[in-house]
Short mmCIF file of N, CA and C in Angstrom, two decimals:
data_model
loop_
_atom_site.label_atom_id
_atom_site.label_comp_id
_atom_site.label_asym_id
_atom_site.label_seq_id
_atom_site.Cartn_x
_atom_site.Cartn_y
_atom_site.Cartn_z
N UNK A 1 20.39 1.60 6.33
CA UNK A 1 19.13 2.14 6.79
C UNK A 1 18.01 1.21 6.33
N UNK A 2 17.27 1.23 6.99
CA UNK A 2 15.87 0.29 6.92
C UNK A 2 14.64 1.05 7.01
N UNK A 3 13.77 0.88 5.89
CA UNK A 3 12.59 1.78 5.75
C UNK A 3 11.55 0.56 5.83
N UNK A 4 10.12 1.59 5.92
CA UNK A 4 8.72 0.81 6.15
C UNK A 4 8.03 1.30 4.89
N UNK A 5 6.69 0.94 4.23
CA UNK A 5 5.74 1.00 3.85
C UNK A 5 4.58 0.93 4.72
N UNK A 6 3.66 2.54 4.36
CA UNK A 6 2.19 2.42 4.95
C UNK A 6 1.63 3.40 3.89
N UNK A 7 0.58 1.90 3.45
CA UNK A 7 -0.52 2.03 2.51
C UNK A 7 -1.82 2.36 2.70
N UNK A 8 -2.89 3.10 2.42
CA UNK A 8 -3.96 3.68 2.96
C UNK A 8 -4.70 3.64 1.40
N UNK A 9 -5.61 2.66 1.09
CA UNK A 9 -6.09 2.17 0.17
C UNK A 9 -7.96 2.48 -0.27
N UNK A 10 -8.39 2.97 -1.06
CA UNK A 10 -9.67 3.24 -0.75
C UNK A 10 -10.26 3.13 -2.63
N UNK A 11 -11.70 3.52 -2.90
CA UNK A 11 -11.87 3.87 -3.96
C UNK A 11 -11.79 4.38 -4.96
N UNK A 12 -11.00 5.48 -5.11
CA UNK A 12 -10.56 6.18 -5.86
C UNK A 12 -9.24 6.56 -5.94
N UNK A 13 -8.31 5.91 -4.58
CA UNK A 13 -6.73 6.04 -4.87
C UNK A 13 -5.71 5.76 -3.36
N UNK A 14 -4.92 5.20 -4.17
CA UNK A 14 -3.95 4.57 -3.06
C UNK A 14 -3.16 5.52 -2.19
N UNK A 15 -2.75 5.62 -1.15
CA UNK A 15 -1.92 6.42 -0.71
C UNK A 15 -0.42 5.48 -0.24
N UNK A 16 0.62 6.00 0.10
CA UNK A 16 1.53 5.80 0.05
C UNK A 16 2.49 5.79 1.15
N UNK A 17 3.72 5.70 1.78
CA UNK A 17 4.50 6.77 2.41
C UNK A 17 5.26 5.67 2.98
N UNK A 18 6.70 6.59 2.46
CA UNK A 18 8.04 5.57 3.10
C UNK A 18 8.54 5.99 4.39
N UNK A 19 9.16 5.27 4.98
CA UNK A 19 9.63 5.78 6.48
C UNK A 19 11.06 5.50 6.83
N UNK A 20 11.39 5.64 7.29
CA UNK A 20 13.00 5.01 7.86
C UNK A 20 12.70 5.10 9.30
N UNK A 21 14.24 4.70 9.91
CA UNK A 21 13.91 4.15 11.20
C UNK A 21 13.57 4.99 12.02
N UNK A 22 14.17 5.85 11.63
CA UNK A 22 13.76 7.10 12.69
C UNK A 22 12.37 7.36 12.73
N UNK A 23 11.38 7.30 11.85
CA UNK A 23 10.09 7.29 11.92
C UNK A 23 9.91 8.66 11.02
N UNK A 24 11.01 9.17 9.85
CA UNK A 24 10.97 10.24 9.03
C UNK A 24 10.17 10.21 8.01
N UNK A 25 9.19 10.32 7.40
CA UNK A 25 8.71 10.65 6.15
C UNK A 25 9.54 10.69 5.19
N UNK A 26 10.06 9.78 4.43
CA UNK A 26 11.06 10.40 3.46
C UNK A 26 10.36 10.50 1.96
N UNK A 27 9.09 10.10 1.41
CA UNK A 27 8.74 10.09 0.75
C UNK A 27 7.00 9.43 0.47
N UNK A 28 6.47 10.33 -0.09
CA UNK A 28 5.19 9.68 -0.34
C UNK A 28 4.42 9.18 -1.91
N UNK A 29 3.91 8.26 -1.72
CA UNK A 29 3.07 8.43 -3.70
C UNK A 29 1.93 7.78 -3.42
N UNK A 30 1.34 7.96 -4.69
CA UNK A 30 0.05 7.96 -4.93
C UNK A 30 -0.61 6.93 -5.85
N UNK A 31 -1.13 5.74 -6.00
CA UNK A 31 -2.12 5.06 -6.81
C UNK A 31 -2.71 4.64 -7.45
N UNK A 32 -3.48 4.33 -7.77
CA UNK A 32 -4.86 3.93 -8.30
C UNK A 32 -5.52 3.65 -7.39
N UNK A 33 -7.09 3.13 -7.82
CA UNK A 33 -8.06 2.63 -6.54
C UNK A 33 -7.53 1.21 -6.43
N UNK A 34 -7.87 0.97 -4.90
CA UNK A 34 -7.58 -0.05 -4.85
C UNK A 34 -8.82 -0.79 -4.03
N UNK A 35 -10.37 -0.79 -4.22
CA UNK A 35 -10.82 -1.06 -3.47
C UNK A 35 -10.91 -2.70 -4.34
N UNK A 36 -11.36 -3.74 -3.73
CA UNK A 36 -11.26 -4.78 -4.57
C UNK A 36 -12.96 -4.92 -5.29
N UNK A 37 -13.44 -4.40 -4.52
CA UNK A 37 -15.09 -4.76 -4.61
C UNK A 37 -15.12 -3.98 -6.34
N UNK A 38 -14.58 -2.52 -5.89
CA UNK A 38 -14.45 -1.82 -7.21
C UNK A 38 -13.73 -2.02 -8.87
N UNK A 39 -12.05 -3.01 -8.37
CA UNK A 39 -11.48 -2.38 -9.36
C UNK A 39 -11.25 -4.32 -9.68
N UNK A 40 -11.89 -4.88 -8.90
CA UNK A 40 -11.24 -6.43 -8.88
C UNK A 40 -10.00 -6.82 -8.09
N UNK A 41 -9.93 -7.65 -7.41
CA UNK A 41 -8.39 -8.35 -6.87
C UNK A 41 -7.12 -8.28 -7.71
N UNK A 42 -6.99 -8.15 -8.85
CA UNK A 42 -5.97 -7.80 -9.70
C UNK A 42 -5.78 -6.21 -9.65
N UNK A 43 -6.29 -5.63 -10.02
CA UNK A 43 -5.94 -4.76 -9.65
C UNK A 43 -6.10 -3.49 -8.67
N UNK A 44 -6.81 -3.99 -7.23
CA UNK A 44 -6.13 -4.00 -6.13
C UNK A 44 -5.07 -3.92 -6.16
N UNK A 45 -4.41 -5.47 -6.47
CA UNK A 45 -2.99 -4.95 -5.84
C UNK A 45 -1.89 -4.49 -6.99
N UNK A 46 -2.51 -4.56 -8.12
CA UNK A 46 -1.31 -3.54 -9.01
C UNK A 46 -1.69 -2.22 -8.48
N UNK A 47 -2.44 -1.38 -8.21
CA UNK A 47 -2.76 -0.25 -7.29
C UNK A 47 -1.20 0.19 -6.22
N UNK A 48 -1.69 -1.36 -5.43
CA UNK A 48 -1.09 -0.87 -4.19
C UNK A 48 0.89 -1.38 -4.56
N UNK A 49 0.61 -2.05 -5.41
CA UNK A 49 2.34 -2.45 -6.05
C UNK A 49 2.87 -1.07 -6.81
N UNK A 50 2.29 -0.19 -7.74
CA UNK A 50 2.42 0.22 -8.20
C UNK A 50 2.87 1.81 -7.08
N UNK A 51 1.66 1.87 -6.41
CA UNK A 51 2.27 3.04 -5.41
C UNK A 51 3.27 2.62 -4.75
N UNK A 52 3.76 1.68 -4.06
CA UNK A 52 5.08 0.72 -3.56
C UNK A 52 6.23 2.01 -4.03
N UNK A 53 6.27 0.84 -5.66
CA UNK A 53 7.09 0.92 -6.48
C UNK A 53 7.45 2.54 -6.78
N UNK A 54 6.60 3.07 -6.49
CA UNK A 54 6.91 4.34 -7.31
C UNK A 54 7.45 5.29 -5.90
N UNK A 55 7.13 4.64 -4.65
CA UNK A 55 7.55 5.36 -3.06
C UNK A 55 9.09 5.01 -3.25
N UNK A 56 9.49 3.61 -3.48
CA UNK A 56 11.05 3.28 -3.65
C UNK A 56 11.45 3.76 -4.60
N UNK A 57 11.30 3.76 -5.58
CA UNK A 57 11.84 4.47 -6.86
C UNK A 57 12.31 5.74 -6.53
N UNK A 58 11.63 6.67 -6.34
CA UNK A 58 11.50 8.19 -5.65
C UNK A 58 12.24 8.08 -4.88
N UNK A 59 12.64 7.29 -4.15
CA UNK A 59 13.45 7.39 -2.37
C UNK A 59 14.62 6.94 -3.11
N UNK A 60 15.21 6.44 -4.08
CA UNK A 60 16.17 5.80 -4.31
C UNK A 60 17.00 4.63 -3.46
N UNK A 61 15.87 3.95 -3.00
CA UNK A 61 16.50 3.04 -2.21
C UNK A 61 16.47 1.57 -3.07
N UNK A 62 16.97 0.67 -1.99
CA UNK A 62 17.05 -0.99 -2.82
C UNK A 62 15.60 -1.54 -2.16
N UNK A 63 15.22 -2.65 -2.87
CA UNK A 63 13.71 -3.27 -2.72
C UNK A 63 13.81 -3.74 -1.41
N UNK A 64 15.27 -4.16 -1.07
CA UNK A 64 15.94 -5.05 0.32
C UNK A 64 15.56 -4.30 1.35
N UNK A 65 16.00 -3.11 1.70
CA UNK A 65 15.94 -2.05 2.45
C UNK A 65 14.60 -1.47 2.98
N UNK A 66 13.68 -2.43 2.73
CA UNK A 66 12.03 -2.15 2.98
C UNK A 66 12.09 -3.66 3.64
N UNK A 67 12.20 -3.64 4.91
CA UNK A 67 11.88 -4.90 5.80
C UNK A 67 10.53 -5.05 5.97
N UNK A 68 9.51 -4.17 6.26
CA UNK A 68 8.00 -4.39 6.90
C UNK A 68 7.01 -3.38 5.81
N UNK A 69 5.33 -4.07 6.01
CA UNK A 69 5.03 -2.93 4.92
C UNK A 69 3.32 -2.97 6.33
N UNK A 70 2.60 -2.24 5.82
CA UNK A 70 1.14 -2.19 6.65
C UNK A 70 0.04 -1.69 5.35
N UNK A 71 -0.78 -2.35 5.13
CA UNK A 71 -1.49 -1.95 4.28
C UNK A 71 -3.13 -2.26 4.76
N UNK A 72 -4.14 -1.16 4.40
CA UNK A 72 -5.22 -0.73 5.24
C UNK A 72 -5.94 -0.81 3.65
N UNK A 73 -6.66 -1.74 3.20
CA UNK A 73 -7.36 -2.05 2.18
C UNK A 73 -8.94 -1.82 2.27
N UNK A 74 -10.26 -1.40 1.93
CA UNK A 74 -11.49 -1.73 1.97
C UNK A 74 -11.89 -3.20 1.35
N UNK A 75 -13.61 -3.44 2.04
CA UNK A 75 -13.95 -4.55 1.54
C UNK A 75 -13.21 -5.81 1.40
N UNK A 76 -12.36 -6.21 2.07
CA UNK A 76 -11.91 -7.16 2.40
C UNK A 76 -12.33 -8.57 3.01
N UNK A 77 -13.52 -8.27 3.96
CA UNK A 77 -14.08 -9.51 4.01
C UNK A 77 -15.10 -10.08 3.12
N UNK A 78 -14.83 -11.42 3.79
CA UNK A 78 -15.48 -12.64 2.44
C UNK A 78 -16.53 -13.19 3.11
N UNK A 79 -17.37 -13.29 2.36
CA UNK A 79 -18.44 -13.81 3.39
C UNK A 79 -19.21 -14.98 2.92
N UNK A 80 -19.36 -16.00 3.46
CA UNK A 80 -20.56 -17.48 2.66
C UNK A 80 -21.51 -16.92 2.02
N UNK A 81 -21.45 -17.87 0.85
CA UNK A 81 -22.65 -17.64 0.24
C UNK A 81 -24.05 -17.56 1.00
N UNK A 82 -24.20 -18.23 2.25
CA UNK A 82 -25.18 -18.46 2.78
C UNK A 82 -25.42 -16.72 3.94
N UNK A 83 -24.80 -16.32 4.48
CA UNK A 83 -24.35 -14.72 4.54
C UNK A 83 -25.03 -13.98 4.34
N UNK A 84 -25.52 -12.99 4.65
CA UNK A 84 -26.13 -11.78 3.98
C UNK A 84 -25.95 -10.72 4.83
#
């Protein structure tokens, strides 16, 4: 079986949720913030690693078995200094 990751990432906490092929919910978790503006680029993505980790863990699956992931982050663009 082959599952997905979809991440839904915001200020105050990550969301989660594993899928398999069938398109089942088999499991969801939860976060930290992950906005980058807020928490810094480091941990951003320990945020969004950490909810990962804790969706597979819970599902008892192998790390292998997660072919694709989608992750929906804030504040993401970068803009020139010259920019405003």
């Amino acid at each position: 079986m082959r599952y997905v990751l979809g991440l839904d990432g915001g200020g105050t906490k990550t969301e989660c949720v594993l899928m398999d092929e069938s398109r089942h919910v088999v499991t969801s978790s939860r976060g930290g913030p992950s906005n980058p503006m807020r928490v810094g680029f480091g941990g951003a993505l320990a945020a969004v690693c950490d909810a990962a980790r804790m969706a597979i863990l819970t599902a008892k699956v192998s790390n292998d078995a997660v072919v694709s992931l989608c992750a929906a982050l804030p504040e993401l663009l970068i803009r020139s200094p010259d920019e405003k």
